[in-house]
């Protein structure tokens, strides 16, 4: 799903959709499969060691390689790793007593089965995928309606293991996984929240089109919104590698931290952020007007700041996005929003250092007017 699709999303049910996702998020926060085993997940991460972290990062990278090869939406990797983490949390005490070879076989089969289940339920083809069309929709989630369902047989999937595992072994591990997770296979993802946050941002940008002041050389609001969405999505994809981030922070917080990082990021070699302070305040106020948990949300709170810093550490120093040439011979005023290299047609951004953010409660934007405009 691209920025054009986000702009076309209806805004009338945003509050209900986000509140429903928050309820679902709580239901998956303390899965019964973990609690029933008596496995304690300590907040300091002592339950896993460096070997498990390294193994998990390898599994995550393999997942991304597979979905890219199969031309499947990358959001599937978050779901696959969610299944993987929940199963390993429930079996960590027992699996840690296994020999290295047996433990490796367990993780390999679990990685295959987790990704296989995630693709069967949620996998949709990207625009370039050659898979055949079908009337079947794998999920009601907006983020997974953009493409067509991806159908992969167990035999073809086992080829990814280079013949190490047979379809029968994959199906047996799949049954064990489903039983352990009690068929609870539809957790909300950070992308589910990000899409809706991005829609709220698009409304704030539309308001800026009417009341904002145009700055000479500025890229249009479509370009701004697209840049924020892509930078935020890049951070979410990297967050899947970090077990502590995925375990200690809910998807709603990951998505919010990612989009706030993106909103505050700057074009390389300039001091100008992608989004103006006016639009930033409007976005925060629109979130607060949703009510519920968002009414008392503090984007400068310790939990959001911690996630933002963690995401920044995962990212490269600069984030490069493809862009369009604004002018064949840009003036000095336009140079800071022109591509870094005309031939490459690229925009280059950098995440700013996370500092104490000023509360939006003192904003001059009226929450009542914002709510009326949004809903």
mmCIF file of C-alpha atoms in Angstrom:
data_model
loop_
_atom_site.group_PDB
_atom_site.id
_atom_site.type_symbol
_atom_site.label_atom_id
_atom_site.label_comp_id
_atom_site.label_asym_id
_atom_site.label_seq_id
_atom_site.Cartn_x
_atom_site.Cartn_y
_atom_site.Cartn_z
ATOM 1 C CA UNK A 1 0.000 0.000 0.000
ATOM 2 C CA UNK A 2 1.356 3.408 -1.021
ATOM 3 C CA UNK A 3 0.696 6.955 0.064
ATOM 4 C CA UNK A 4 -1.974 7.394 -2.638
ATOM 5 C CA UNK A 5 -3.923 4.487 -1.123
ATOM 6 C CA UNK A 6 -3.624 6.029 2.345
ATOM 7 C CA UNK A 7 -5.033 9.308 1.091
ATOM 8 C CA UNK A 8 -7.988 7.402 -0.404
ATOM 9 C CA UNK A 9 -8.744 5.615 2.881
ATOM 10 C CA UNK A 10 -12.015 6.767 4.501
ATOM 11 C CA UNK A 11 -11.502 8.813 7.658
ATOM 12 C CA UNK A 12 -14.945 8.295 9.154
ATOM 13 C CA UNK A 13 -14.043 5.122 11.051
ATOM 14 C CA UNK A 14 -10.491 5.953 12.104
ATOM 15 C CA UNK A 15 -11.372 6.271 15.796
ATOM 16 C CA UNK A 16 -13.256 2.959 15.876
ATOM 17 C CA UNK A 17 -10.537 1.154 13.948
ATOM 18 C CA UNK A 18 -7.754 2.372 16.226
ATOM 19 C CA UNK A 19 -9.716 1.625 19.399
ATOM 20 C CA UNK A 20 -10.442 -1.871 18.107
ATOM 21 C CA UNK A 21 -6.749 -2.391 17.365
ATOM 22 C CA UNK A 22 -5.820 -1.211 20.883
ATOM 23 C CA UNK A 23 -8.219 -3.732 22.424
ATOM 24 C CA UNK A 24 -6.772 -6.464 20.247
ATOM 25 C CA UNK A 25 -3.274 -5.347 21.210
ATOM 26 C CA UNK A 26 -4.053 -5.876 24.900
ATOM 27 C CA UNK A 27 -5.435 -9.339 24.188
ATOM 28 C CA UNK A 28 -2.141 -10.368 22.569
ATOM 29 C CA UNK A 29 0.073 -8.590 25.111
ATOM 30 C CA UNK A 30 -0.058 -11.469 27.609
ATOM 31 C CA UNK A 31 -0.704 -14.572 25.512
ATOM 32 C CA UNK A 32 -2.098 -17.517 27.498
ATOM 33 C CA UNK A 33 0.351 -19.884 25.847
ATOM 34 C CA UNK A 34 3.241 -18.150 27.622
ATOM 35 C CA UNK A 35 1.500 -17.797 30.958
ATOM 36 C CA UNK A 36 0.384 -21.424 31.019
ATOM 37 C CA UNK A 37 3.949 -22.711 30.862
ATOM 38 C CA UNK A 38 5.078 -20.717 33.860
ATOM 39 C CA UNK A 39 7.869 -19.149 31.841
ATOM 40 C CA UNK A 40 8.714 -15.749 33.265
ATOM 41 C CA UNK A 41 9.767 -13.029 30.870
ATOM 42 C CA UNK A 42 11.896 -10.667 32.910
ATOM 43 C CA UNK A 43 11.992 -7.027 31.903
ATOM 44 C CA UNK A 44 15.789 -6.933 31.768
ATOM 45 C CA UNK A 45 16.011 -9.643 29.117
ATOM 46 C CA UNK A 46 17.896 -12.200 31.244
ATOM 47 C CA UNK A 47 15.753 -15.038 29.911
ATOM 48 C CA UNK A 48 17.683 -15.129 26.623
ATOM 49 C CA UNK A 49 21.363 -14.934 25.868
ATOM 50 C CA UNK A 50 23.462 -13.568 23.056
ATOM 51 C CA UNK A 51 23.234 -16.826 21.111
ATOM 52 C CA UNK A 52 19.459 -16.637 21.041
ATOM 53 C CA UNK A 53 19.593 -12.991 19.935
ATOM 54 C CA UNK A 54 22.007 -13.822 17.125
ATOM 55 C CA UNK A 55 19.900 -16.800 16.051
ATOM 56 C CA UNK A 56 16.759 -14.676 16.044
ATOM 57 C CA UNK A 57 18.398 -11.962 13.915
ATOM 58 C CA UNK A 58 19.440 -14.624 11.415
ATOM 59 C CA UNK A 59 15.892 -15.984 11.302
ATOM 60 C CA UNK A 60 14.530 -12.470 10.769
ATOM 61 C CA UNK A 61 16.974 -11.791 7.932
ATOM 62 C CA UNK A 62 16.064 -15.125 6.337
ATOM 63 C CA UNK A 63 12.382 -14.177 6.569
ATOM 64 C CA UNK A 64 12.979 -10.900 4.767
ATOM 65 C CA UNK A 65 15.059 -12.654 2.102
ATOM 66 C CA UNK A 66 12.252 -15.160 1.537
ATOM 67 C CA UNK A 67 9.408 -12.651 1.244
ATOM 68 C CA UNK A 68 11.488 -10.505 -1.094
ATOM 69 C CA UNK A 69 12.249 -13.543 -3.234
ATOM 70 C CA UNK A 70 8.582 -14.597 -3.231
ATOM 71 C CA UNK A 71 7.399 -11.013 -3.844
ATOM 72 C CA UNK A 72 5.254 -10.880 -0.711
ATOM 73 C CA UNK A 73 4.393 -7.890 1.482
ATOM 74 C CA UNK A 74 7.131 -7.452 4.080
ATOM 75 C CA UNK A 75 4.594 -6.979 6.885
ATOM 76 C CA UNK A 76 4.344 -10.778 6.946
ATOM 77 C CA UNK A 77 7.771 -10.921 8.616
ATOM 78 C CA UNK A 78 6.471 -9.176 11.750
ATOM 79 C CA UNK A 79 3.692 -11.761 12.049
ATOM 80 C CA UNK A 80 6.063 -14.639 11.411
ATOM 81 C CA UNK A 81 8.475 -13.431 14.092
ATOM 82 C CA UNK A 82 5.545 -12.876 16.469
ATOM 83 C CA UNK A 83 4.633 -16.559 16.125
ATOM 84 C CA UNK A 84 8.292 -17.523 16.462
ATOM 85 C CA UNK A 85 8.838 -15.446 19.622
ATOM 86 C CA UNK A 86 5.684 -16.651 21.350
ATOM 87 C CA UNK A 87 6.527 -20.295 20.686
ATOM 88 C CA UNK A 88 10.142 -19.878 21.818
ATOM 89 C CA UNK A 89 9.049 -18.016 24.968
ATOM 90 C CA UNK A 90 6.841 -20.920 25.939
ATOM 91 C CA UNK A 91 9.515 -23.526 25.176
ATOM 92 C CA UNK A 92 12.681 -21.646 26.115
ATOM 93 C CA UNK A 93 13.247 -23.466 29.391
ATOM 94 C CA UNK A 94 12.979 -26.849 27.666
ATOM 95 C CA UNK A 95 14.813 -25.902 24.477
ATOM 96 C CA UNK A 96 17.789 -24.486 26.387
ATOM 97 C CA UNK A 97 18.524 -28.012 27.640
ATOM 98 C CA UNK A 98 18.731 -29.406 24.110
ATOM 99 C CA UNK A 99 22.007 -30.139 22.399
ATOM 100 C CA UNK A 100 23.185 -27.578 19.892
ATOM 101 C CA UNK A 101 22.210 -29.736 16.918
ATOM 102 C CA UNK A 102 18.714 -30.443 18.232
ATOM 103 C CA UNK A 103 18.200 -26.794 19.139
ATOM 104 C CA UNK A 104 19.289 -25.723 15.648
ATOM 105 C CA UNK A 105 16.864 -28.172 14.049
ATOM 106 C CA UNK A 106 14.043 -26.899 16.262
ATOM 107 C CA UNK A 107 14.669 -23.274 15.351
ATOM 108 C CA UNK A 108 15.015 -24.079 11.644
ATOM 109 C CA UNK A 109 11.728 -25.971 11.520
ATOM 110 C CA UNK A 110 10.013 -23.336 13.635
ATOM 111 C CA UNK A 111 11.273 -20.556 11.350
ATOM 112 C CA UNK A 112 9.952 -22.397 8.300
ATOM 113 C CA UNK A 113 6.597 -23.156 9.890
ATOM 114 C CA UNK A 114 6.102 -19.649 11.312
ATOM 115 C CA UNK A 115 6.726 -18.015 7.961
ATOM 116 C CA UNK A 116 4.598 -20.630 6.168
ATOM 117 C CA UNK A 117 1.624 -19.977 8.461
ATOM 118 C CA UNK A 118 2.050 -16.203 8.220
ATOM 119 C CA UNK A 119 2.115 -16.339 4.420
ATOM 120 C CA UNK A 120 -0.926 -18.628 4.261
ATOM 121 C CA UNK A 121 -2.983 -16.301 6.453
ATOM 122 C CA UNK A 122 -1.683 -12.842 5.645
ATOM 123 C CA UNK A 123 0.625 -13.052 2.643
ATOM 124 C CA UNK A 124 -0.363 -10.876 -0.294
ATOM 125 C CA UNK A 125 1.545 -10.369 -3.490
ATOM 126 C CA UNK A 126 3.338 -7.144 -4.225
ATOM 127 C CA UNK A 127 2.466 -5.231 -7.384
ATOM 128 C CA UNK A 128 5.157 -7.033 -9.363
ATOM 129 C CA UNK A 129 4.200 -10.513 -8.200
ATOM 130 C CA UNK A 130 3.074 -12.919 -10.923
ATOM 131 C CA UNK A 131 0.716 -14.876 -8.652
ATOM 132 C CA UNK A 132 -2.769 -15.541 -9.967
ATOM 133 C CA UNK A 133 -5.734 -13.509 -8.807
ATOM 134 C CA UNK A 134 -8.323 -14.882 -6.433
ATOM 135 C CA UNK A 135 -11.522 -13.680 -4.824
ATOM 136 C CA UNK A 136 -10.303 -14.840 -1.412
ATOM 137 C CA UNK A 137 -9.088 -12.152 0.977
ATOM 138 C CA UNK A 138 -6.725 -13.410 3.688
ATOM 139 C CA UNK A 139 -7.473 -10.665 6.193
ATOM 140 C CA UNK A 140 -9.860 -7.841 6.891
ATOM 141 C CA UNK A 141 -6.981 -5.546 7.755
ATOM 142 C CA UNK A 142 -6.703 -2.552 5.435
ATOM 143 C CA UNK A 143 -2.961 -3.032 5.200
ATOM 144 C CA UNK A 144 -3.400 -6.485 3.747
ATOM 145 C CA UNK A 145 -6.043 -5.708 1.121
ATOM 146 C CA UNK A 146 -3.744 -4.033 -1.370
ATOM 147 C CA UNK A 147 -2.522 -7.193 -3.105
ATOM 148 C CA UNK A 148 -3.677 -10.669 -4.019
ATOM 149 C CA UNK A 149 -3.280 -13.728 -1.779
ATOM 150 C CA UNK A 150 -0.036 -15.613 -2.301
ATOM 151 C CA UNK A 151 -0.451 -19.367 -2.640
ATOM 152 C CA UNK A 152 2.597 -21.545 -1.918
ATOM 153 C CA UNK A 153 2.528 -25.323 -1.575
ATOM 154 C CA UNK A 154 4.354 -27.093 1.297
ATOM 155 C CA UNK A 155 6.602 -28.772 -1.261
ATOM 156 C CA UNK A 156 7.684 -25.483 -2.790
ATOM 157 C CA UNK A 157 8.175 -23.965 0.641
ATOM 158 C CA UNK A 158 10.373 -26.851 1.772
ATOM 159 C CA UNK A 159 12.635 -26.132 -1.171
ATOM 160 C CA UNK A 160 13.670 -23.024 0.747
ATOM 161 C CA UNK A 161 15.399 -25.390 3.181
ATOM 162 C CA UNK A 162 17.293 -26.910 0.236
ATOM 163 C CA UNK A 163 15.669 -30.259 0.842
ATOM 164 C CA UNK A 164 16.645 -30.485 4.510
ATOM 165 C CA UNK A 165 13.022 -30.819 5.649
ATOM 166 C CA UNK A 166 10.149 -32.712 4.076
ATOM 167 C CA UNK A 167 6.562 -31.424 3.777
ATOM 168 C CA UNK A 168 5.469 -33.914 6.431
ATOM 169 C CA UNK A 169 7.991 -32.436 8.895
ATOM 170 C CA UNK A 170 6.803 -28.918 8.076
ATOM 171 C CA UNK A 171 3.160 -29.882 8.643
ATOM 172 C CA UNK A 172 3.949 -31.580 11.967
ATOM 173 C CA UNK A 173 5.764 -28.475 13.190
ATOM 174 C CA UNK A 174 2.899 -26.325 11.930
ATOM 175 C CA UNK A 175 0.418 -28.312 14.047
ATOM 176 C CA UNK A 176 2.658 -27.925 17.111
ATOM 177 C CA UNK A 177 2.888 -24.191 16.482
ATOM 178 C CA UNK A 178 -0.875 -23.784 16.074
ATOM 179 C CA UNK A 179 -1.575 -25.793 19.218
ATOM 180 C CA UNK A 180 0.941 -23.793 21.263
ATOM 181 C CA UNK A 181 -0.453 -20.474 20.063
ATOM 182 C CA UNK A 182 -4.021 -21.739 20.559
ATOM 183 C CA UNK A 183 -4.820 -20.585 17.022
ATOM 184 C CA UNK A 184 -4.398 -16.960 18.040
ATOM 185 C CA UNK A 185 -2.811 -15.868 14.772
ATOM 186 C CA UNK A 186 -4.087 -12.352 14.085
ATOM 187 C CA UNK A 187 -2.148 -9.948 16.303
ATOM 188 C CA UNK A 188 -2.208 -6.281 15.314
ATOM 189 C CA UNK A 189 1.000 -5.147 13.660
ATOM 190 C CA UNK A 190 2.852 -1.828 13.805
ATOM 191 C CA UNK A 191 1.916 -1.327 10.165
ATOM 192 C CA UNK A 192 -1.790 -1.578 11.049
ATOM 193 C CA UNK A 193 -1.319 1.427 13.345
ATOM 194 C CA UNK A 194 1.090 3.232 11.029
ATOM 195 C CA UNK A 195 -1.386 3.232 8.153
ATOM 196 C CA UNK A 196 -3.981 4.939 10.313
ATOM 197 C CA UNK A 197 -1.497 7.388 11.831
ATOM 198 C CA UNK A 198 -0.412 8.223 8.283
ATOM 199 C CA UNK A 199 -4.043 8.846 7.324
ATOM 200 C CA UNK A 200 -4.361 11.298 10.211
ATOM 201 C CA UNK A 201 -1.153 12.965 9.007
ATOM 202 C CA UNK A 202 -2.601 13.254 5.492
ATOM 203 C CA UNK A 203 -5.605 15.097 6.950
ATOM 204 C CA UNK A 204 -3.277 17.454 8.792
ATOM 205 C CA UNK A 205 -1.381 18.055 5.562
ATOM 206 C CA UNK A 206 -4.643 18.749 3.728
ATOM 207 C CA UNK A 207 -5.475 21.319 6.406
ATOM 208 C CA UNK A 208 -2.036 22.830 5.840
ATOM 209 C CA UNK A 209 -2.828 23.152 2.125
ATOM 210 C CA UNK A 210 -5.714 25.443 3.047
ATOM 211 C CA UNK A 211 -4.299 27.407 5.985
ATOM 212 C CA UNK A 212 -0.552 26.846 5.847
ATOM 213 C CA UNK A 213 2.056 29.087 4.306
ATOM 214 C CA UNK A 214 3.901 27.787 1.279
ATOM 215 C CA UNK A 215 7.668 27.995 1.474
ATOM 216 C CA UNK A 216 9.534 28.615 -1.757
ATOM 217 C CA UNK A 217 11.284 25.476 -2.909
ATOM 218 C CA UNK A 218 9.289 23.216 -0.588
ATOM 219 C CA UNK A 219 8.193 19.837 -1.888
ATOM 220 C CA UNK A 220 4.427 19.404 -2.083
ATOM 221 C CA UNK A 221 2.441 17.822 0.734
ATOM 222 C CA UNK A 222 2.029 14.557 -1.149
ATOM 223 C CA UNK A 223 5.801 14.251 -1.257
ATOM 224 C CA UNK A 224 6.061 15.114 2.425
ATOM 225 C CA UNK A 225 3.476 12.564 3.466
ATOM 226 C CA UNK A 226 5.017 9.873 1.299
ATOM 227 C CA UNK A 227 8.484 10.567 2.701
ATOM 228 C CA UNK A 228 7.253 10.364 6.317
ATOM 229 C CA UNK A 229 5.400 7.110 5.648
ATOM 230 C CA UNK A 230 8.363 5.444 3.949
ATOM 231 C CA UNK A 231 10.870 6.531 6.613
ATOM 232 C CA UNK A 232 8.536 5.282 9.349
ATOM 233 C CA UNK A 233 7.926 1.982 7.575
ATOM 234 C CA UNK A 234 11.680 1.485 7.189
ATOM 235 C CA UNK A 235 12.129 1.869 10.954
ATOM 236 C CA UNK A 236 9.339 -0.622 11.671
ATOM 237 C CA UNK A 237 10.962 -3.201 9.419
ATOM 238 C CA UNK A 238 14.238 -2.778 11.300
ATOM 239 C CA UNK A 239 12.472 -3.012 14.672
ATOM 240 C CA UNK A 240 11.500 -6.619 13.917
ATOM 241 C CA UNK A 241 15.187 -7.563 14.304
ATOM 242 C CA UNK A 242 15.190 -6.363 17.921
ATOM 243 C CA UNK A 243 13.574 -8.902 20.253
ATOM 244 C CA UNK A 244 13.439 -6.500 23.195
ATOM 245 C CA UNK A 245 11.654 -3.818 21.163
ATOM 246 C CA UNK A 246 9.035 -6.270 19.891
ATOM 247 C CA UNK A 247 8.554 -7.823 23.319
ATOM 248 C CA UNK A 248 8.576 -4.765 25.589
ATOM 249 C CA UNK A 249 6.648 -2.263 23.479
ATOM 250 C CA UNK A 250 3.233 -2.771 21.846
ATOM 251 C CA UNK A 251 2.763 -2.214 18.105
ATOM 252 C CA UNK A 252 0.905 1.061 18.696
ATOM 253 C CA UNK A 253 3.947 2.522 20.475
ATOM 254 C CA UNK A 254 6.393 1.242 17.860
ATOM 255 C CA UNK A 255 4.348 2.818 15.072
ATOM 256 C CA UNK A 256 3.921 6.116 16.929
ATOM 257 C CA UNK A 257 7.639 6.364 17.729
ATOM 258 C CA UNK A 258 8.515 5.551 14.113
ATOM 259 C CA UNK A 259 6.220 8.183 12.623
ATOM 260 C CA UNK A 260 7.367 10.833 15.141
ATOM 261 C CA UNK A 261 10.981 10.085 14.185
ATOM 262 C CA UNK A 262 10.000 10.446 10.533
ATOM 263 C CA UNK A 263 8.087 13.676 11.113
ATOM 264 C CA UNK A 264 11.094 15.197 12.886
ATOM 265 C CA UNK A 265 13.754 13.947 10.451
ATOM 266 C CA UNK A 266 15.648 16.473 8.346
ATOM 267 C CA UNK A 267 16.867 16.622 4.804
ATOM 268 C CA UNK A 268 20.606 16.004 4.768
ATOM 269 C CA UNK A 269 22.722 19.149 4.974
ATOM 270 C CA UNK A 270 19.750 21.304 5.994
ATOM 271 C CA UNK A 271 18.012 22.222 9.231
ATOM 272 C CA UNK A 272 14.508 21.931 7.804
ATOM 273 C CA UNK A 273 12.293 19.054 8.889
ATOM 274 C CA UNK A 274 10.018 17.315 6.398
ATOM 275 C CA UNK A 275 6.888 18.361 8.288
ATOM 276 C CA UNK A 276 6.297 21.907 9.485
ATOM 277 C CA UNK A 277 5.732 22.617 13.207
ATOM 278 C CA UNK A 278 2.139 23.597 12.391
ATOM 279 C CA UNK A 279 1.367 20.217 10.811
ATOM 280 C CA UNK A 280 3.226 18.405 13.595
ATOM 281 C CA UNK A 281 1.059 20.065 16.242
ATOM 282 C CA UNK A 282 -2.054 19.389 14.197
ATOM 283 C CA UNK A 283 -1.163 15.697 13.905
ATOM 284 C CA UNK A 284 -0.607 15.340 17.665
ATOM 285 C CA UNK A 285 -3.849 17.147 18.490
ATOM 286 C CA UNK A 286 -5.788 14.979 16.059
ATOM 287 C CA UNK A 287 -4.439 11.900 17.831
ATOM 288 C CA UNK A 288 -5.480 13.294 21.208
ATOM 289 C CA UNK A 289 -8.968 13.963 19.897
ATOM 290 C CA UNK A 290 -9.413 10.239 19.298
ATOM 291 C CA UNK A 291 -9.984 9.896 23.046
ATOM 292 C CA UNK A 292 -9.320 6.817 25.114
ATOM 293 C CA UNK A 293 -5.632 6.068 25.520
ATOM 294 C CA UNK A 294 -4.719 8.794 23.029
ATOM 295 C CA UNK A 295 -6.388 11.561 25.066
ATOM 296 C CA UNK A 296 -3.533 11.557 27.602
ATOM 297 C CA UNK A 297 -0.787 10.552 25.195
ATOM 298 C CA UNK A 298 2.539 12.308 25.608
ATOM 299 C CA UNK A 299 4.850 12.060 22.607
ATOM 300 C CA UNK A 300 7.657 13.299 24.861
ATOM 301 C CA UNK A 301 6.957 10.588 27.432
ATOM 302 C CA UNK A 302 9.740 8.283 28.574
ATOM 303 C CA UNK A 303 8.378 5.230 26.754
ATOM 304 C CA UNK A 304 8.043 6.972 23.384
ATOM 305 C CA UNK A 305 11.445 8.633 23.730
ATOM 306 C CA UNK A 306 13.043 5.293 24.595
ATOM 307 C CA UNK A 307 11.559 3.628 21.527
ATOM 308 C CA UNK A 308 12.551 6.554 19.306
ATOM 309 C CA UNK A 309 16.140 6.333 20.472
ATOM 310 C CA UNK A 310 16.202 2.569 19.961
ATOM 311 C CA UNK A 311 14.836 2.927 16.444
ATOM 312 C CA UNK A 312 17.396 5.602 15.619
ATOM 313 C CA UNK A 313 20.199 3.266 16.714
ATOM 314 C CA UNK A 314 18.919 0.583 14.350
ATOM 315 C CA UNK A 315 18.848 2.923 11.357
ATOM 316 C CA UNK A 316 21.707 3.886 9.130
ATOM 317 C CA UNK A 317 23.061 7.408 9.463
ATOM 318 C CA UNK A 318 21.024 8.561 6.467
ATOM 319 C CA UNK A 319 17.899 7.157 4.828
ATOM 320 C CA UNK A 320 17.721 7.457 1.053
ATOM 321 C CA UNK A 321 14.394 7.452 -0.772
ATOM 322 C CA UNK A 322 13.747 7.593 -4.518
ATOM 323 C CA UNK A 323 12.405 10.941 -5.648
ATOM 324 C CA UNK A 324 11.564 13.001 -8.679
ATOM 325 C CA UNK A 325 13.579 15.843 -10.113
ATOM 326 C CA UNK A 326 11.824 19.066 -9.231
ATOM 327 C CA UNK A 327 13.645 21.201 -11.750
ATOM 328 C CA UNK A 328 16.357 20.457 -14.270
ATOM 329 C CA UNK A 329 18.255 23.533 -13.032
ATOM 330 C CA UNK A 330 17.105 24.107 -9.459
ATOM 331 C CA UNK A 331 17.737 27.469 -7.876
ATOM 332 C CA UNK A 332 19.606 27.845 -4.600
ATOM 333 C CA UNK A 333 16.251 28.128 -2.805
ATOM 334 C CA UNK A 334 15.139 24.777 -4.180
ATOM 335 C CA UNK A 335 18.419 22.945 -3.724
ATOM 336 C CA UNK A 336 17.738 21.712 -0.217
ATOM 337 C CA UNK A 337 14.654 19.792 -1.352
ATOM 338 C CA UNK A 338 16.065 18.738 -4.711
ATOM 339 C CA UNK A 339 17.479 15.235 -5.110
ATOM 340 C CA UNK A 340 21.061 14.824 -3.906
ATOM 341 C CA UNK A 341 22.027 13.528 -7.327
ATOM 342 C CA UNK A 342 19.849 14.350 -10.343
ATOM 343 C CA UNK A 343 20.844 11.180 -12.152
ATOM 344 C CA UNK A 344 19.949 8.959 -9.192
ATOM 345 C CA UNK A 345 16.755 10.881 -8.343
ATOM 346 C CA UNK A 346 17.186 10.364 -4.608
ATOM 347 C CA UNK A 347 16.125 12.186 -1.450
ATOM 348 C CA UNK A 348 18.389 11.764 1.552
ATOM 349 C CA UNK A 349 17.139 12.171 5.131
ATOM 350 C CA UNK A 350 18.616 11.822 8.596
ATOM 351 C CA UNK A 351 16.876 11.167 11.894
ATOM 352 C CA UNK A 352 17.346 13.940 14.415
ATOM 353 C CA UNK A 353 18.615 13.391 17.933
ATOM 354 C CA UNK A 354 15.721 12.674 20.254
ATOM 355 C CA UNK A 355 15.275 15.541 22.706
ATOM 356 C CA UNK A 356 12.582 16.452 25.206
ATOM 357 C CA UNK A 357 9.574 17.349 23.082
ATOM 358 C CA UNK A 358 7.317 20.221 23.935
ATOM 359 C CA UNK A 359 3.819 19.146 24.900
ATOM 360 C CA UNK A 360 1.201 19.876 22.292
ATOM 361 C CA UNK A 361 -1.319 20.909 24.938
ATOM 362 C CA UNK A 362 -0.235 24.511 24.578
ATOM 363 C CA UNK A 363 -0.814 24.522 20.864
ATOM 364 C CA UNK A 364 -2.905 27.280 19.335
ATOM 365 C CA UNK A 365 -4.842 24.687 17.350
ATOM 366 C CA UNK A 366 -8.251 24.026 18.835
ATOM 367 C CA UNK A 367 -8.856 20.312 19.554
ATOM 368 C CA UNK A 368 -12.573 20.932 19.042
ATOM 369 C CA UNK A 369 -12.033 22.292 15.549
ATOM 370 C CA UNK A 370 -9.584 19.509 14.770
ATOM 371 C CA UNK A 371 -12.067 16.867 15.905
ATOM 372 C CA UNK A 372 -14.824 18.402 13.839
ATOM 373 C CA UNK A 373 -12.559 18.526 10.809
ATOM 374 C CA UNK A 374 -11.395 14.932 11.264
ATOM 375 C CA UNK A 375 -14.636 13.217 12.179
#
